[in-house]
Tab-separated table of C-alpha atoms and ligand atoms in Angstrom:
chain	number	residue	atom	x	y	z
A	30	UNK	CA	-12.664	16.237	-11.363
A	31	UNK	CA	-11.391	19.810	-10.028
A	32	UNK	CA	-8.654	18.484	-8.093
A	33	UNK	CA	-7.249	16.115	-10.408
A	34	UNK	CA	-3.441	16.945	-11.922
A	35	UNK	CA	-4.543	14.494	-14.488
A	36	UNK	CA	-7.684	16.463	-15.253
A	37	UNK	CA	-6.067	19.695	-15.075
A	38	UNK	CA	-3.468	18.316	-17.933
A	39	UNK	CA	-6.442	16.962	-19.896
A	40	UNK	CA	-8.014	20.487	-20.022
A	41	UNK	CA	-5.251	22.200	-20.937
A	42	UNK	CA	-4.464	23.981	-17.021
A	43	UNK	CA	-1.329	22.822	-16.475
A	44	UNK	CA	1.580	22.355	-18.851
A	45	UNK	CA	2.405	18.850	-20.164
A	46	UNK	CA	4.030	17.515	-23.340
A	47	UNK	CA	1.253	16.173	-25.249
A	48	UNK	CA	1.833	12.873	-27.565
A	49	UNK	CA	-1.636	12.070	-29.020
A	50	UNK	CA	-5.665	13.156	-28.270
A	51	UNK	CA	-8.432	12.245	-29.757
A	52	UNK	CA	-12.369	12.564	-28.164
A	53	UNK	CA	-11.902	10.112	-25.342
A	54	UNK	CA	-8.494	10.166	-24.625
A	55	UNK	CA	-4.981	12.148	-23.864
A	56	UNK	CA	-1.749	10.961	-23.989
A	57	UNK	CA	1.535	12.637	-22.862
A	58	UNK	CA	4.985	12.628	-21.677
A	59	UNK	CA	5.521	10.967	-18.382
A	60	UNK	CA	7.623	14.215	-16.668
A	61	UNK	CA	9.858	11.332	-15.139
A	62	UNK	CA	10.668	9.664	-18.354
A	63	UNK	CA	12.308	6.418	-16.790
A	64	UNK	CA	13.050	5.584	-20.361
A	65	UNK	CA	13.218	8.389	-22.996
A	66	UNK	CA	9.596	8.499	-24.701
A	67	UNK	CA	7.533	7.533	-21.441
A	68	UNK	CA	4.181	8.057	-22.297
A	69	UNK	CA	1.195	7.840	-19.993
A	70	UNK	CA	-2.101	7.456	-21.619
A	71	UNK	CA	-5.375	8.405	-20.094
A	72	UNK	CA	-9.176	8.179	-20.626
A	73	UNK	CA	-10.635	12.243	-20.808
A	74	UNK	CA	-13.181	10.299	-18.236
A	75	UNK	CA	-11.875	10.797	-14.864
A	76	UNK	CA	-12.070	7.286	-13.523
A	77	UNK	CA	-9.357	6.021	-10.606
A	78	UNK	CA	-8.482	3.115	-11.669
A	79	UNK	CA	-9.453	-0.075	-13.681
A	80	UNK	CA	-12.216	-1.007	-11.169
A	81	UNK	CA	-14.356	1.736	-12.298
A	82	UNK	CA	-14.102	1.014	-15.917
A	83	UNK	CA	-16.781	-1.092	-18.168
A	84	UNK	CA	-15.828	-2.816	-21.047
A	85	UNK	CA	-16.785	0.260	-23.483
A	86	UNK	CA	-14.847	2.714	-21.798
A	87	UNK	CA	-11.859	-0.125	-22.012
A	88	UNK	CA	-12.441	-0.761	-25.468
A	89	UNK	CA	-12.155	3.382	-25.898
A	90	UNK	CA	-8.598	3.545	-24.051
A	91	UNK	CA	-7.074	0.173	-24.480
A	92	UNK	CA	-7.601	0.022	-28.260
A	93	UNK	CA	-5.514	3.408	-28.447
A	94	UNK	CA	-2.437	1.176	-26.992
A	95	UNK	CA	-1.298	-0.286	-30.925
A	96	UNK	CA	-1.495	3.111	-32.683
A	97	UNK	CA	0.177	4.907	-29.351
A	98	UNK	CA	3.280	2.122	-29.590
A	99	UNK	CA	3.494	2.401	-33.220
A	100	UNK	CA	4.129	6.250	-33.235
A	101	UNK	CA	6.580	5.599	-30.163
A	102	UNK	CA	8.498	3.087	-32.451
A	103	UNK	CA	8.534	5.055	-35.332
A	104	UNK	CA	10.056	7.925	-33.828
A	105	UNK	CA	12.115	6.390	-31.326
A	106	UNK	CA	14.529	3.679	-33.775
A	107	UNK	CA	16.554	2.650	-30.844
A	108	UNK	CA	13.527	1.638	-29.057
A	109	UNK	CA	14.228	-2.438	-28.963
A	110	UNK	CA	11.431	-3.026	-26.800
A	111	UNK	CA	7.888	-1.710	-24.958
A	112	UNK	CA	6.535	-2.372	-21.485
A	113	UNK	CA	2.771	-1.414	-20.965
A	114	UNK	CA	2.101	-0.912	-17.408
A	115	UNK	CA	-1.166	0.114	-15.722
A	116	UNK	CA	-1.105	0.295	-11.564
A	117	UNK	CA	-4.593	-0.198	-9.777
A	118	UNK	CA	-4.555	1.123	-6.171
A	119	UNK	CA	-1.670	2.539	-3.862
A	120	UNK	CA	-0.429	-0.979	-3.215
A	121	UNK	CA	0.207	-1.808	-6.821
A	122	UNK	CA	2.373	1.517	-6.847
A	123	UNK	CA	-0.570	3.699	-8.353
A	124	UNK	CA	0.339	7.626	-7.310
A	125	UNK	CA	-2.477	9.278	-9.376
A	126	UNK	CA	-5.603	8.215	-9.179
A	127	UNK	CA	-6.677	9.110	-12.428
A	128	UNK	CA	-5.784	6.270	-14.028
A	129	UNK	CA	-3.206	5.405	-16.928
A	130	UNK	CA	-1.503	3.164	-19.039
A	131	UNK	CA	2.396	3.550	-18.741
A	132	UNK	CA	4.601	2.680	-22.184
A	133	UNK	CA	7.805	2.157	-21.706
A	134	UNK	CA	10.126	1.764	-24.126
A	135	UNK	CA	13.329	-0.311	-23.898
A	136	UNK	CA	16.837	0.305	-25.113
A	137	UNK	CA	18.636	-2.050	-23.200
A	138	UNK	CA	18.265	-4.856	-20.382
A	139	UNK	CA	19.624	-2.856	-17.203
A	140	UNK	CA	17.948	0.614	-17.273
A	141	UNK	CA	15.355	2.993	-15.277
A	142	UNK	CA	12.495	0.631	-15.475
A	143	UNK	CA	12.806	-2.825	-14.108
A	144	UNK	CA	10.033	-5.868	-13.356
A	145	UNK	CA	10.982	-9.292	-11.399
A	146	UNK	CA	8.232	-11.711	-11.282
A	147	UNK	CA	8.621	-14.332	-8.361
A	148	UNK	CA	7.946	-17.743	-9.607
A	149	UNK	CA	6.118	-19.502	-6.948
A	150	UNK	CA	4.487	-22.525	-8.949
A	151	UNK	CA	6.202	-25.314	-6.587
A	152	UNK	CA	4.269	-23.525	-3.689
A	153	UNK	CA	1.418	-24.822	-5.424
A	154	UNK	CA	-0.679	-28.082	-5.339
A	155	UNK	CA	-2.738	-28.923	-8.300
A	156	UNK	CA	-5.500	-29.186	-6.930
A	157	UNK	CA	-5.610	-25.611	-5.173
A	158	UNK	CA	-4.044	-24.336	-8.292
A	159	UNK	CA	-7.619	-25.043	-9.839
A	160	UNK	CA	-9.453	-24.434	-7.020
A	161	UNK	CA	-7.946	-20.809	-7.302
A	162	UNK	CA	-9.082	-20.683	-11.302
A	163	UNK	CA	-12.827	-21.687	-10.249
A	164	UNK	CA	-13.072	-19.088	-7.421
A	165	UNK	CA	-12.111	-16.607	-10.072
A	166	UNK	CA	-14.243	-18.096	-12.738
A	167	UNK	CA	-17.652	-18.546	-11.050
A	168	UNK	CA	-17.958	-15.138	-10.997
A	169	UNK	CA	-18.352	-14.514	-14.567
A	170	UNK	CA	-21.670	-17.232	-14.155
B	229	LIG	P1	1.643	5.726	-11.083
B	229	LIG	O1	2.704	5.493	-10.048
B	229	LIG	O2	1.373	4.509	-11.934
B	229	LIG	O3	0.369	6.287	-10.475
B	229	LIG	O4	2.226	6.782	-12.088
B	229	LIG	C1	2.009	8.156	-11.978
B	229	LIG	C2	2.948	8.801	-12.944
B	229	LIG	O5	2.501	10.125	-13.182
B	229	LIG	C3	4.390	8.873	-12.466
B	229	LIG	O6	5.222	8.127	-13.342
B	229	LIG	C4	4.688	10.381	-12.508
B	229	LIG	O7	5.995	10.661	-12.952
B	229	LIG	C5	3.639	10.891	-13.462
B	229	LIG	N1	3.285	12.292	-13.285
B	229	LIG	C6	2.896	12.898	-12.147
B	229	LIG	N2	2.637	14.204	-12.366
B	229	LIG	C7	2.876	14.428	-13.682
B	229	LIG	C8	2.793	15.580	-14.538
B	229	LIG	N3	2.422	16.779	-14.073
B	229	LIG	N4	3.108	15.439	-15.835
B	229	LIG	C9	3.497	14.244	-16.310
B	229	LIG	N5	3.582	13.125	-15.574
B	229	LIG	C10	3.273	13.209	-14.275
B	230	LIG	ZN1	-8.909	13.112	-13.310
């Protein structure tokens, strides 16, 4: 896609710190590094977000995730810990809408990156907990 920053990285038109490539995908320095080593990884495929990939082109990027967090470990010792992120859509924070795969690594409990999940399970009857499962499962009938 011309007007892609993402694209433009991929192909080599703007400048970016590259970690790892291979055929289908890129993957690079974040430029804000929240933690030191913030990588973003991307498929070559200019897709927005995780809506427009099948399960081939997920099986292409996602599988890229153990090697990608092994090299981060390896050359980052103090690393004690890795958050993978992926935001889908302006709501869920996504900025670029070519999409990507955050790593994050972790030093230490209170730093640039942090994740609160509400837990709402008392809001929650059992029998409209399930009734939520089955509306998301008949659709894989
Ligand atoms: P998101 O909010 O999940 O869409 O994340 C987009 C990320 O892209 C942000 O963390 C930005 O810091 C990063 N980003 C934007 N432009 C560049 C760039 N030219 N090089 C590296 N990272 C970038
Ligand atoms: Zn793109």
């Amino acid at each position: 896609m011309t007007d892609c920053i993402f694209c433009k990285i991929i192909n080599g038109e703007i400048p970016n710190a590259k970690v790892y490539e291979d055929d289908k995908v890129y993957a690079f320095l974040d430029i804000s590094q929240v933690t030191p080593g913030h990588t973003l990884l991307v498929p070559k495929k200019h897709v927005c977000d995780i809506f427009e990939y099948d399960e081939h082109l997920a099986s292409e990027v996602f599988s890229r995730l153990p090697k990608i967090a092994k090299a981060l470990q390896q050359a980052l010792p103090d690393m004690k810990g890795l958050n993978i992120l992926n935001n889908n859509r302006e709501i869920a924070y996504q900025t670029v809408f070519h999409s990507h795969i955050h790593l994050i690594p972790r030093y230490q409990e209170k730093e640039g990156f942090q994740l609160e999940f509400t837990n709402n399970q008392d809001n929650y009857q059992t029998e409209e907990f399930q009734a939520l499962a089955q509306k998301i499962n008949h659709n894989f009938e």
